[in-house]
PDB file of C-alpha atoms in Angstrom:
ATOM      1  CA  UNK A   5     -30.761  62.336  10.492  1.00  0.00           C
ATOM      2  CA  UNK A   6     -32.027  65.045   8.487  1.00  0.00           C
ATOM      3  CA  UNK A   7     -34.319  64.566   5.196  1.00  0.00           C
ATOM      4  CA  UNK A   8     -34.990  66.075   2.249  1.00  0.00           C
ATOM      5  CA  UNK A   9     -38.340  64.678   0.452  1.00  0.00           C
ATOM      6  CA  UNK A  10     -39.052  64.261  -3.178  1.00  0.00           C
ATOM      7  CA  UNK A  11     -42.844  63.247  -2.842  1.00  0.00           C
ATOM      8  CA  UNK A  12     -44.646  61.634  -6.045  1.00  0.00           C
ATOM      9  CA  UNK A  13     -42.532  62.765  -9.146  1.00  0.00           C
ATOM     10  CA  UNK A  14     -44.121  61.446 -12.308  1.00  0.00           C
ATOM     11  CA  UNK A  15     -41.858  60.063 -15.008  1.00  0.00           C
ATOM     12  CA  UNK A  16     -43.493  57.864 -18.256  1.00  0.00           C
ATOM     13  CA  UNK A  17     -41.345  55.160 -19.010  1.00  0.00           C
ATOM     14  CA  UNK A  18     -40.744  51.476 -20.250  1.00  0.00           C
ATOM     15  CA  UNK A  19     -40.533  49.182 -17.510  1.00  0.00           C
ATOM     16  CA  UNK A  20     -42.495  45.978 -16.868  1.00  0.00           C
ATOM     17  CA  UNK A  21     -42.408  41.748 -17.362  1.00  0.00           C
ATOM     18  CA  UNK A  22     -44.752  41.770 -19.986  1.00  0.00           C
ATOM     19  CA  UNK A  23     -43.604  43.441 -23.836  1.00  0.00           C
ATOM     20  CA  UNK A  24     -45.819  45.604 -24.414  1.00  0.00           C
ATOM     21  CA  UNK A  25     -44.995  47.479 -21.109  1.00  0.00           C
ATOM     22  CA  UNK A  26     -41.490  47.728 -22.710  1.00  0.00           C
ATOM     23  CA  UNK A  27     -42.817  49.311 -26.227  1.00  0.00           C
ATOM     24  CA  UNK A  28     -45.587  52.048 -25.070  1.00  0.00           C
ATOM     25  CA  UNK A  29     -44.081  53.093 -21.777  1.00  0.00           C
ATOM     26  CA  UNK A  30     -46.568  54.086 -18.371  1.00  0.00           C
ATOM     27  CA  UNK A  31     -46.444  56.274 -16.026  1.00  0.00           C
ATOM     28  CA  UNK A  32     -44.440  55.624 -12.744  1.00  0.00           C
ATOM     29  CA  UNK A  33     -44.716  57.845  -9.508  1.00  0.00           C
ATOM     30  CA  UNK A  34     -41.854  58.103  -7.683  1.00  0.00           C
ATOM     31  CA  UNK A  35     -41.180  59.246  -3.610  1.00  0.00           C
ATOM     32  CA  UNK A  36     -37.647  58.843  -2.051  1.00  0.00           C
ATOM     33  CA  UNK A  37     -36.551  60.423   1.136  1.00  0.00           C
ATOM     34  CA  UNK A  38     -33.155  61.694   0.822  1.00  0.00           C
ATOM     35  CA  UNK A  39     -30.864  60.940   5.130  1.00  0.00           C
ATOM     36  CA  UNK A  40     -28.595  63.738   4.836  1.00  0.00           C
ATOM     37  CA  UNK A  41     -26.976  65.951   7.732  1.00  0.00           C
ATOM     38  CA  UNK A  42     -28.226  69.428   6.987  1.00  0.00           C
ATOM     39  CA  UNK A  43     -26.653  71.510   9.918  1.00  0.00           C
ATOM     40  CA  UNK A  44     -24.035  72.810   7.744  1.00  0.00           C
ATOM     41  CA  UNK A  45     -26.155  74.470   4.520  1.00  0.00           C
ATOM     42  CA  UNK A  46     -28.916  75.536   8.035  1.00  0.00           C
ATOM     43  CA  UNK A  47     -26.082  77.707   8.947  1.00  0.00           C
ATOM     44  CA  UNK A  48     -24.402  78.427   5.730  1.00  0.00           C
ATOM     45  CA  UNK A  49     -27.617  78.895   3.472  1.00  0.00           C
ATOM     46  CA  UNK A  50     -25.301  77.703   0.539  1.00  0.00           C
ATOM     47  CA  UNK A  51     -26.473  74.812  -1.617  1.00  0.00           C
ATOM     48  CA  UNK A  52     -23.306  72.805  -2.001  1.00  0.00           C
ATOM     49  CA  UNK A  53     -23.848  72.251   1.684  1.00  0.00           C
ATOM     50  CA  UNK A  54     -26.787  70.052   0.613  1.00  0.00           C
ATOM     51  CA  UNK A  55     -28.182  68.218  -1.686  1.00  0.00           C
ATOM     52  CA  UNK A  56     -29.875  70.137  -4.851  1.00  0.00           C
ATOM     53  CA  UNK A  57     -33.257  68.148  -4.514  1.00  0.00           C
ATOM     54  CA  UNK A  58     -33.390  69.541  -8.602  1.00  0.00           C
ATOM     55  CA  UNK A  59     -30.737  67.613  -9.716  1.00  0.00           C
ATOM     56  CA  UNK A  60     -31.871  64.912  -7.676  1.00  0.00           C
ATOM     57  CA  UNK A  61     -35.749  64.600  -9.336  1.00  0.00           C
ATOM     58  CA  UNK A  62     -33.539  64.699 -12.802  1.00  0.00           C
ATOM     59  CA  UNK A  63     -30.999  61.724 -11.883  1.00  0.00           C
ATOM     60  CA  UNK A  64     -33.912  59.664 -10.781  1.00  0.00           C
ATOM     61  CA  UNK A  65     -36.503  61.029 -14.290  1.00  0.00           C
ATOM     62  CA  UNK A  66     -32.959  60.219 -16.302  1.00  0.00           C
ATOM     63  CA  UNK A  67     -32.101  57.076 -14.973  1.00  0.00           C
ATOM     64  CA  UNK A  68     -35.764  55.932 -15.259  1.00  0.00           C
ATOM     65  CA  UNK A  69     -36.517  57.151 -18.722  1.00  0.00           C
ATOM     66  CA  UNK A  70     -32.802  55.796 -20.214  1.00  0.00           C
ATOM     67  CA  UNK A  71     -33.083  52.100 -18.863  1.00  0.00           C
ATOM     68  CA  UNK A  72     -35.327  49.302 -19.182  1.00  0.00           C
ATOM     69  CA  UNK A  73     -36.232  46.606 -16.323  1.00  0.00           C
ATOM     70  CA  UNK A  74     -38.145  43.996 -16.399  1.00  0.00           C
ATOM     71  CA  UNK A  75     -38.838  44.541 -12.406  1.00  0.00           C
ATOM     72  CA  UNK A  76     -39.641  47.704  -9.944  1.00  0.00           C
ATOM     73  CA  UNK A  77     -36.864  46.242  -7.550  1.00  0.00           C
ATOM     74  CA  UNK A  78     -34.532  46.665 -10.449  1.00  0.00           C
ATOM     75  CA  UNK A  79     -35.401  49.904 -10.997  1.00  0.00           C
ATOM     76  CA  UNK A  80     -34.955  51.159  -7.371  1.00  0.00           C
ATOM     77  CA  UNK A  81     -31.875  49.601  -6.883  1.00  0.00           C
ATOM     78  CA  UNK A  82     -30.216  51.192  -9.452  1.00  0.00           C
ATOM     79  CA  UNK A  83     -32.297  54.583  -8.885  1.00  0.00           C
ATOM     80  CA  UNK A  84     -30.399  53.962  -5.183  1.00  0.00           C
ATOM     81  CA  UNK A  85     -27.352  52.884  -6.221  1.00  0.00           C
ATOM     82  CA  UNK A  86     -27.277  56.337  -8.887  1.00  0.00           C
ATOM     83  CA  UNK A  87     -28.169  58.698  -6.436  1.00  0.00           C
ATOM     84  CA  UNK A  88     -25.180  57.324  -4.007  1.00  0.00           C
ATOM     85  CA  UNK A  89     -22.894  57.689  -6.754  1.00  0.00           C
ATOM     86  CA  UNK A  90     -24.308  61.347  -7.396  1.00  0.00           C
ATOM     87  CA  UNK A  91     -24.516  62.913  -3.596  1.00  0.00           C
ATOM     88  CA  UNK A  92     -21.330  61.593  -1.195  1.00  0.00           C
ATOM     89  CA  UNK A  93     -22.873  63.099   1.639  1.00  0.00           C
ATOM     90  CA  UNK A  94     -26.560  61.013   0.957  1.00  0.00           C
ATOM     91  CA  UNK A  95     -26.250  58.342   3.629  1.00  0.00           C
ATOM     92  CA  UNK A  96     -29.793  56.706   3.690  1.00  0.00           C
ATOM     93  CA  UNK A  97     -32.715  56.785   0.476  1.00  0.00           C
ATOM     94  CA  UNK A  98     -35.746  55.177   1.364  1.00  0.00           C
ATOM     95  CA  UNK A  99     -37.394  55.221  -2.311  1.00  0.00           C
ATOM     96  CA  UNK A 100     -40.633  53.960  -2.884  1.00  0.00           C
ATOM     97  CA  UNK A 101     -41.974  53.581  -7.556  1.00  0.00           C
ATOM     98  CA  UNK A 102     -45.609  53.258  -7.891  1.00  0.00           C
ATOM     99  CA  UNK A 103     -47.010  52.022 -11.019  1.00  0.00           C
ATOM    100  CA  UNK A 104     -50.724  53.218 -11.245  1.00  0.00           C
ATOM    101  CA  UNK A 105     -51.518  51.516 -14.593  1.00  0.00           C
ATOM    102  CA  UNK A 106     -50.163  48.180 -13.636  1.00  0.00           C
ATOM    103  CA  UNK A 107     -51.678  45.860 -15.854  1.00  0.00           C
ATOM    104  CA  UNK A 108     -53.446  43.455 -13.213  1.00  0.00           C
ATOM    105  CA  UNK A 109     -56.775  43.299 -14.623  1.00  0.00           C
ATOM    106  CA  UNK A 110     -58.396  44.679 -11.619  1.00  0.00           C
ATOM    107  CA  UNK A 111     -59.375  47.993  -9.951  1.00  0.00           C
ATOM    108  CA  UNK A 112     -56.260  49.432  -8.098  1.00  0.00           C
ATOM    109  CA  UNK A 113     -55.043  52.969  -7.160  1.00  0.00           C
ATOM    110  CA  UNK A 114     -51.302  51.294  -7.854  1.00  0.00           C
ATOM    111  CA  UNK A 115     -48.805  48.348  -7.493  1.00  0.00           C
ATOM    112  CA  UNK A 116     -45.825  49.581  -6.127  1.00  0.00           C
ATOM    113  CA  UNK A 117     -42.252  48.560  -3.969  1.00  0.00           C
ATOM    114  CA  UNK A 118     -40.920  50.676  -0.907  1.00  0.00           C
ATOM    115  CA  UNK A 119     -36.771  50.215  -0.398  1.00  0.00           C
ATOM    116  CA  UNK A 120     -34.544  51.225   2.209  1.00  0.00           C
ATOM    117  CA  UNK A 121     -30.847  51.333   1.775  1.00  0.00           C
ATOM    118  CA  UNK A 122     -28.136  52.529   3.917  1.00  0.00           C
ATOM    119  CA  UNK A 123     -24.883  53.545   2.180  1.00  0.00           C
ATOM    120  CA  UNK A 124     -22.734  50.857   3.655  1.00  0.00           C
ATOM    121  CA  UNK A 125     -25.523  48.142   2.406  1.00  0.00           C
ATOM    122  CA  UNK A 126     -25.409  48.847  -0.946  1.00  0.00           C
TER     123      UNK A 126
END
């Protein structure tokens, strides 16, 4: 399967367990790999043979942004779930949220979760 890749797109928003995570916001990076079949827009060179990676980055920026979750797998299952509603040819995401200021209370580059969903698993 074919893939179009969305690598480290940086949105600020209020997810997290603990409240104040929920009032002042962070910053999350977010990667997803997009399984589409791209023979047809290779040979047509149209994008609605494709999926607009564009509109794409701003479903998954919206979707972040407009909800709240208490938990990163919450967050990338509905990011999934979204971006299957959004893009009927999409059969696969693998998404993977990173959340560089997690507050741990020790040195880290990031806490983060990696998902993989299939259409039909949804």
């Amino acid at each position: 399967m074919d893939r179009i890749i969305i690598e480290n797109l940086q949105v600020h928003a209020n997810h997290g367990v603990f409240p104040e995570e929920n009032a002042l916001g962070q910053r999350f990076v977010i990667s997803a790999v997009l399984h589409v079949d791209l023979r047809d827009a290779g040979k047509s060179d149209a994008l609605e043979d494709s999926i607009d990676y564009g509109a794409a980055c701003r479903l998954i920026d919206v979707y972040t942004r407009g909800t709240t979750h208490k938990l990163l797998e919450r967050l990338a299952q509905g990011i999934v779930e979204e971006l299957f509603a959004a893009f009927p040819a999409l059969e696969r995401v693998e998404l993977t949220i990173k959340k560089p200021w997690a507050p741990i209370g020790l040195p880290l580059d990031y806490a983060g979760i990696a998902v993989d969903r299939a259409r039909d698993e949804r």
